[in-house]
mmCIF file of C-alpha atoms in Angstrom:
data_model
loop_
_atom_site.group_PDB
_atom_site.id
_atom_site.type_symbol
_atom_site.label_atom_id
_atom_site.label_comp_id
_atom_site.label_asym_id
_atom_site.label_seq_id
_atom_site.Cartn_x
_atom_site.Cartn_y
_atom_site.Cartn_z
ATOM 1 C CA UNK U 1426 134.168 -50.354 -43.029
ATOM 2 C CA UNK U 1427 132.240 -49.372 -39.642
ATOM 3 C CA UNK U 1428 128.881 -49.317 -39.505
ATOM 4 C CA UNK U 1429 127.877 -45.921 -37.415
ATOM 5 C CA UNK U 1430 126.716 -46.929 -34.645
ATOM 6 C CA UNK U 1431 129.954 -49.125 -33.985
ATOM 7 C CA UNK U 1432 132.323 -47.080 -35.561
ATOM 8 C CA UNK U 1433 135.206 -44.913 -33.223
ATOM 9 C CA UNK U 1434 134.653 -41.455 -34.825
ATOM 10 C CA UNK U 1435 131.023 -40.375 -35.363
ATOM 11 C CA UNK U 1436 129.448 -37.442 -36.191
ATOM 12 C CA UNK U 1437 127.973 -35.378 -33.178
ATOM 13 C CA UNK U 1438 124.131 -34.966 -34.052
ATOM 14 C CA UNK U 1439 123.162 -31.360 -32.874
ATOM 15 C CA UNK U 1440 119.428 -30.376 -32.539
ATOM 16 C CA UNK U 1441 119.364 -26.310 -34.172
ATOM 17 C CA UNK U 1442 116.180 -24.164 -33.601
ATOM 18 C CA UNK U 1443 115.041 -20.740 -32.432
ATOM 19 C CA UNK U 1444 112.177 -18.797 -33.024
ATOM 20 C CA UNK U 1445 110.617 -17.150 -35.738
ATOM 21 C CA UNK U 1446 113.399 -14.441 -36.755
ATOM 22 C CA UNK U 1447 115.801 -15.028 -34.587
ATOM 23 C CA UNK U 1448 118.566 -16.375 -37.080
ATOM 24 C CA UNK U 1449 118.310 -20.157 -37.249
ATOM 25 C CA UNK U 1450 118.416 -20.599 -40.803
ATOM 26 C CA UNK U 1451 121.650 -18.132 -41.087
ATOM 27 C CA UNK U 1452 123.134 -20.001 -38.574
ATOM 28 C CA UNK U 1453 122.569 -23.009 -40.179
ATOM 29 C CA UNK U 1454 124.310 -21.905 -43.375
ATOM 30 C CA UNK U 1455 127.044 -21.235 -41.822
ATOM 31 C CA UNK U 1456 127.612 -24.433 -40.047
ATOM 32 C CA UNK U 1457 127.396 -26.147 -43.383
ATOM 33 C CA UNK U 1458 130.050 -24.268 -44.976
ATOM 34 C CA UNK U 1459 132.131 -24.868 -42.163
ATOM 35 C CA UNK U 1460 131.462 -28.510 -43.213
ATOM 36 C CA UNK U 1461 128.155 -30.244 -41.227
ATOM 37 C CA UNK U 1462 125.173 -31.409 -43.293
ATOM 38 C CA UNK U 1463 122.281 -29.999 -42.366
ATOM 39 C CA UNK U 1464 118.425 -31.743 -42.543
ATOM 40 C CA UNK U 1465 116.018 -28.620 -42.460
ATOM 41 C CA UNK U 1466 112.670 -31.267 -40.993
ATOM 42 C CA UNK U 1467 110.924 -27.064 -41.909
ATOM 43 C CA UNK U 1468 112.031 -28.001 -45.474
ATOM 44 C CA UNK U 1469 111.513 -31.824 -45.778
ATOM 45 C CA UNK U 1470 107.382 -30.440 -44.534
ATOM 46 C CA UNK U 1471 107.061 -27.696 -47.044
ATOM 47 C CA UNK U 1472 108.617 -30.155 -49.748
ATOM 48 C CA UNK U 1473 105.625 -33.048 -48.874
ATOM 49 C CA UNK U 1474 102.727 -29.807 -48.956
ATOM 50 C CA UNK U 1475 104.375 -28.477 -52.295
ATOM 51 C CA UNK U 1476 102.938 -29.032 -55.368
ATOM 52 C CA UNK U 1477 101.989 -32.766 -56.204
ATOM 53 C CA UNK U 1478 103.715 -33.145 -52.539
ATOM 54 C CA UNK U 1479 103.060 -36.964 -50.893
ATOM 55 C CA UNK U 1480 100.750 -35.126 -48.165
ATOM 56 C CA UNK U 1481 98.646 -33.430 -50.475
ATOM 57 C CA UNK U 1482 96.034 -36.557 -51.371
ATOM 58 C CA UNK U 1483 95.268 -36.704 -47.508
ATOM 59 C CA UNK U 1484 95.053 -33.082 -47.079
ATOM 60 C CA UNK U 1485 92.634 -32.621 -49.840
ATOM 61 C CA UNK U 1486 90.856 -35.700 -48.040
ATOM 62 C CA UNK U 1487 90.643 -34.394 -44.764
ATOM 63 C CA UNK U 1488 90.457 -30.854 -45.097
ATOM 64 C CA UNK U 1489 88.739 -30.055 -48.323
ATOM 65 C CA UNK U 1490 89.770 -28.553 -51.962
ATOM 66 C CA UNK U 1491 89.205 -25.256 -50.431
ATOM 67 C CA UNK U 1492 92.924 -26.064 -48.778
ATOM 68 C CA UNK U 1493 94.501 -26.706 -51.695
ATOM 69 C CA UNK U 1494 95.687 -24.347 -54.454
ATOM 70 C CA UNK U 1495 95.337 -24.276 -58.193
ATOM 71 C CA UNK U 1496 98.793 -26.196 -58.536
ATOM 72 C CA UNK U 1497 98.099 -28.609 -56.477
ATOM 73 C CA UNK U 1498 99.865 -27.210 -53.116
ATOM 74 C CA UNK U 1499 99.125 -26.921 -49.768
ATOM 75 C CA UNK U 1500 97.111 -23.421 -48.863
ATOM 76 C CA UNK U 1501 99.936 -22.156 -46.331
ATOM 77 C CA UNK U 1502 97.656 -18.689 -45.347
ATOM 78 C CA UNK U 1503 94.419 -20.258 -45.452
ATOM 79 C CA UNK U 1504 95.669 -23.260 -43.337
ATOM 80 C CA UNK U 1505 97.193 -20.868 -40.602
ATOM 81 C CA UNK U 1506 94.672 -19.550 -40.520
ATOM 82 C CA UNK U 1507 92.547 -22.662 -39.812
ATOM 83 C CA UNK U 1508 94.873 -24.548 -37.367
ATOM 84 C CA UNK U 1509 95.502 -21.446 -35.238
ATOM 85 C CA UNK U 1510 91.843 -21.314 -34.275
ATOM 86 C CA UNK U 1511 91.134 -25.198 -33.989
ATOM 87 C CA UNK U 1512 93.050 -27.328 -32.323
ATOM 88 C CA UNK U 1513 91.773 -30.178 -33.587
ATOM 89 C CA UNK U 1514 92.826 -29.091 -37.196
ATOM 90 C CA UNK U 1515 96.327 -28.969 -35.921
ATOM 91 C CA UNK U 1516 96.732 -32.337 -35.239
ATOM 92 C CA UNK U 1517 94.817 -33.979 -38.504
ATOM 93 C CA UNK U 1518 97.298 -31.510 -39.824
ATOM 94 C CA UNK U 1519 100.181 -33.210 -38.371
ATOM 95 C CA UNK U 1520 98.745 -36.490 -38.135
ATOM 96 C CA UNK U 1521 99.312 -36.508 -42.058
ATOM 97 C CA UNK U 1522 102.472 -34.684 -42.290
ATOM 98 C CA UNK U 1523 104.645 -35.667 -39.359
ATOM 99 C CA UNK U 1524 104.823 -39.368 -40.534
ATOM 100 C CA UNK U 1525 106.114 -38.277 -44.116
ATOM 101 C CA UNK U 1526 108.710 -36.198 -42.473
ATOM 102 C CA UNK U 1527 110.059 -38.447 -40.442
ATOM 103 C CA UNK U 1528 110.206 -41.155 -43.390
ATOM 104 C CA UNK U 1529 112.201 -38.459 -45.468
ATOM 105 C CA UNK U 1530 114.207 -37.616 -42.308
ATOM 106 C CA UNK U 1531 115.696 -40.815 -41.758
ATOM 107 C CA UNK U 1532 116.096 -41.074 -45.230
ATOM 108 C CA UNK U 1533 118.652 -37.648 -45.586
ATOM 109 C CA UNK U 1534 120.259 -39.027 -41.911
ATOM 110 C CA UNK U 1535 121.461 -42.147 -43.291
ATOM 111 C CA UNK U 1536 122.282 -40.223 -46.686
ATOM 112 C CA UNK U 1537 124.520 -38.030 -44.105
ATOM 113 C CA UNK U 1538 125.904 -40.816 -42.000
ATOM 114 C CA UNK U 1539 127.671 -42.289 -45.341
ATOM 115 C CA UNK U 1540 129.666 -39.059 -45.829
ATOM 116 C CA UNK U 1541 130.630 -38.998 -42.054
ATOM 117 C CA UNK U 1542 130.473 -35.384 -41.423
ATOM 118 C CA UNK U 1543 131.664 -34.456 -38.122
ATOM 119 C CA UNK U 1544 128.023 -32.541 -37.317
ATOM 120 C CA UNK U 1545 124.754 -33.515 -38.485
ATOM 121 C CA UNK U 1546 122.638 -30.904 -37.493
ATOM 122 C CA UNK U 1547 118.706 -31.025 -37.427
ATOM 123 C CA UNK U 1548 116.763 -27.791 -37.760
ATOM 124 C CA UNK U 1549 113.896 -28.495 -36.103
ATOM 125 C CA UNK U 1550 111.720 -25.190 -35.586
ATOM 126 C CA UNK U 1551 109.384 -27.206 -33.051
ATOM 127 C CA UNK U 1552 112.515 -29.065 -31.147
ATOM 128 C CA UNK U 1553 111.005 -28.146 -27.816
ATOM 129 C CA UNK U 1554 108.032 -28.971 -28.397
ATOM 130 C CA UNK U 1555 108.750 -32.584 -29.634
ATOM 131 C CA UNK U 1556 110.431 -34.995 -27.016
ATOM 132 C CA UNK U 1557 110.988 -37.554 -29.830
ATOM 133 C CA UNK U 1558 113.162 -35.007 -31.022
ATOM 134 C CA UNK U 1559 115.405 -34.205 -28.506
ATOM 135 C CA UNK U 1560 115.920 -37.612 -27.900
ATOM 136 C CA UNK U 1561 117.025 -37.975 -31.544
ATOM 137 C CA UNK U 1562 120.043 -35.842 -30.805
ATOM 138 C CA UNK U 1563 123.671 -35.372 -28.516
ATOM 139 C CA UNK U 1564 123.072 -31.609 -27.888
ATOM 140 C CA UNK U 1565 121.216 -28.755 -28.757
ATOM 141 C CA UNK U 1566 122.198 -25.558 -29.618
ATOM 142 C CA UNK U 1567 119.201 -22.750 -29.453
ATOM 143 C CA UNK U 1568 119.398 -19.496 -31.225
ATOM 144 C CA UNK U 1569 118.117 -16.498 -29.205
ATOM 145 C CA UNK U 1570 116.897 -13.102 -29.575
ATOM 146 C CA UNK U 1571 114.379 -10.721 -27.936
ATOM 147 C CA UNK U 1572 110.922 -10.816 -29.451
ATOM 148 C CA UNK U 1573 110.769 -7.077 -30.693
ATOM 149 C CA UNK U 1574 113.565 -8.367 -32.486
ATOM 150 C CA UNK U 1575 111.881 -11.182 -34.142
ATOM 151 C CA UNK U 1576 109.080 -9.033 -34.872
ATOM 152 C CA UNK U 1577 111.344 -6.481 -36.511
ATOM 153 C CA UNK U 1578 112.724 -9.068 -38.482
ATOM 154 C CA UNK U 1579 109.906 -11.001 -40.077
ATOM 155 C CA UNK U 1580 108.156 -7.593 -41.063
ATOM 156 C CA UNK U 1581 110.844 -6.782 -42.755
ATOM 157 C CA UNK U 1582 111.155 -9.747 -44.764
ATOM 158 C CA UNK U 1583 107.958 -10.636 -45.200
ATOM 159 C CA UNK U 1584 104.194 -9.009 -45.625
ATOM 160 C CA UNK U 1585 102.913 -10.012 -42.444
ATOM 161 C CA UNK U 1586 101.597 -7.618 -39.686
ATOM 162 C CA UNK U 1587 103.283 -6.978 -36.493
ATOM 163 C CA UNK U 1588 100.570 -8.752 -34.943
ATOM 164 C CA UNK U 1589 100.383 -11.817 -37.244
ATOM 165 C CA UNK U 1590 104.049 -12.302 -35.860
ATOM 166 C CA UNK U 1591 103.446 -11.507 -32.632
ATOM 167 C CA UNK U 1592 100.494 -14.651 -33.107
ATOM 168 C CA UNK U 1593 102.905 -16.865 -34.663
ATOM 169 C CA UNK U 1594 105.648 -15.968 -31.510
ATOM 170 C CA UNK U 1595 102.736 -16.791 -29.374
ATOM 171 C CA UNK U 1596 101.925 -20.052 -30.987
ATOM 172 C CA UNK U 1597 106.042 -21.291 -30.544
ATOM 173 C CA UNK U 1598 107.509 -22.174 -27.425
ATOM 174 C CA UNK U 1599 108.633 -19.620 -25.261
ATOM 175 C CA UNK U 1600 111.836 -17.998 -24.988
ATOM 176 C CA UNK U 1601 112.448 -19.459 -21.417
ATOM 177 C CA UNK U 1602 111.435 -22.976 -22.517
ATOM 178 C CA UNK U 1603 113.787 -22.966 -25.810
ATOM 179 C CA UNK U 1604 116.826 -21.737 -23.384
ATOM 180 C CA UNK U 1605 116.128 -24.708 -20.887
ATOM 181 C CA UNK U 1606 116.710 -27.002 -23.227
ATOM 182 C CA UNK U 1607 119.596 -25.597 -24.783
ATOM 183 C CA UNK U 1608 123.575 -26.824 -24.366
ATOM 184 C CA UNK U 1609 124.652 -23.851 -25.731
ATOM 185 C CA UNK U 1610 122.678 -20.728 -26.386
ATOM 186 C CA UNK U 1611 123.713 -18.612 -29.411
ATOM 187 C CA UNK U 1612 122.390 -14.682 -28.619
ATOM 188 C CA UNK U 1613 122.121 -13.196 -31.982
ATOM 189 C CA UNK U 1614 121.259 -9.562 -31.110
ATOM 190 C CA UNK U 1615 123.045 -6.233 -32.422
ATOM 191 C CA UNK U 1616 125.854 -8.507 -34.296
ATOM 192 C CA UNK U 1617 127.279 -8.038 -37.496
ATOM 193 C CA UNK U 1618 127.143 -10.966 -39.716
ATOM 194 C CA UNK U 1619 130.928 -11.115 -39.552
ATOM 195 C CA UNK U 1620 130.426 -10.979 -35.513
ATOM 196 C CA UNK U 1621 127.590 -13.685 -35.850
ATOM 197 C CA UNK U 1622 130.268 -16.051 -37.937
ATOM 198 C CA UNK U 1623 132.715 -15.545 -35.606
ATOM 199 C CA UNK U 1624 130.594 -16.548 -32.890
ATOM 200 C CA UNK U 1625 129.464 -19.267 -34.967
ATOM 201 C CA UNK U 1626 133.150 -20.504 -35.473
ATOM 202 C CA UNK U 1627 133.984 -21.106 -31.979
ATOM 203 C CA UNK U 1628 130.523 -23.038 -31.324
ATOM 204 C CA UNK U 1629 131.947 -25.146 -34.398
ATOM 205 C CA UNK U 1630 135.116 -26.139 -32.320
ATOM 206 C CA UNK U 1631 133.091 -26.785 -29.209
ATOM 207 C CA UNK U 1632 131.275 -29.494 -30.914
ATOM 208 C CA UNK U 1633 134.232 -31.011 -32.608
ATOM 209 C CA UNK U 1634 135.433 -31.326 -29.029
ATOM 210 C CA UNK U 1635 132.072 -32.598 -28.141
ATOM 211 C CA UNK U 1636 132.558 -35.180 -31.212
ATOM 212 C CA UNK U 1637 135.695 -36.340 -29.656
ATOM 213 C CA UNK U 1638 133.941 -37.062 -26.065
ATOM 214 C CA UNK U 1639 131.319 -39.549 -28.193
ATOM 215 C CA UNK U 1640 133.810 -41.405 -29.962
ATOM 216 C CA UNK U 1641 132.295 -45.175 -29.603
ATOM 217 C CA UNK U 1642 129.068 -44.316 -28.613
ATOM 218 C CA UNK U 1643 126.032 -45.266 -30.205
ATOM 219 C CA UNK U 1644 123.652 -43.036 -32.267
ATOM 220 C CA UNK U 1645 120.700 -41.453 -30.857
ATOM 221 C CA UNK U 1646 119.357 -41.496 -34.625
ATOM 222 C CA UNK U 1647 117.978 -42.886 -36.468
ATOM 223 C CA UNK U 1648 117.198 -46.225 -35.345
ATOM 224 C CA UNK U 1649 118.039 -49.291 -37.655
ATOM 225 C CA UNK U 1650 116.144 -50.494 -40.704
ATOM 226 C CA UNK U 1651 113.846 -46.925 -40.222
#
């Protein structure tokens, strides 16, 4: 047997995200039922801040019982809350959780690697933002729409405020800056869901051609014995 890295046929490794609203996780579906595994890194965080999560000791630590709820869970609201106005917050924030999600990332990759997919895709939310990221992957594939649309969107699914969302849209990268690093840019505005898998379908034989291009090359990710 090959290992990855050495082997003919690998999987293509495709960087997913978009902003709040704008689709990402629907498009994500999809491309696992048309056969790629998908690591959600927004999941893999939530699951080390749930209840008895491995973050929670140093968040208690750091930031106080006050942060933590009655089941022993990270305080999403109140923590917004707190890391939107101080900067500094932010990063303790991360400084605890981005090392646990990277552990349990490389952890799924390899788990992925063994049933050679032909995709691997990574939903990273914060891909822009994180050039250890986009070096993790072959291409990147950014999900667009116009932010009235997010807006619309998230207050329909959730109980936030138009202008809690419009903070949060704030508080991502921009629209331009998510589109300049994109190789392909998926526009999901006014489409059907049947129109949106469609357009979904043909993306998924782009990268299979794209797959066939990186036959023999290494992997980006993740780097051995992580």
């Amino acid at each position: 047997m090959h290992s990855p890295g050495s082997s003919t046929s690998r999987p293509l490794l495709l960087g997913l995200t978009g902003g709040i609203g704008s689709g990402k996780s629907t498009v994500a579906q999809r491309l696992a039922q048309l056969g790629a595994v998908v690591i959600d890194a927004d999941a893999i965080a939530r699951s080390v801040t749930a209840p008895g999560g491995a973050a929670m000791p140093a968040i208690r630590a750091q930031f106080g019982a006050e942060f933590v709820t009655s089941d022993d869970a990270l305080d999403r609201d109140r923590m917004r809350e707190r890391v939107f106005s101080d900067p500094q917050a932010k990063q303790q924030l991360e400084a605890i959780v981005h090392p646990l999600v990277g552990e349990e990332t490389a952890r799924q990759t390899r788990a992925a690697l063994a049933l050679a997919p032909p995709v691997i895709v990574f939903d990273v939310p914060l891909l822009v933002e994180s050039a250890h990221w986009r070096e993790r992957v072959d291409r990147i594939l950014v999900v667009d729409c116009s932010p009235a649309t997010q807006i619309q969107r998230v207050v329909a699914r959730s109980a936030l405020e138009p202008a809690a969302v419009e903070r949060i849209i704030a508080a991502q990268a921009t629209r331009e800056q998510r589109r300049a690093i994109a190789t392909w840019v998926l526009t999901n505005e006014g489409l059907s869901l049947s129109q949106l898998h469609a357009q979904i379908d043909a993306l998924m034989e782009e990268f299979q051609k794209v797959r066939q291009q990186l036959a023999g090359t290494p992997l980006p990710y993740p780097p051995s014995g992580v």
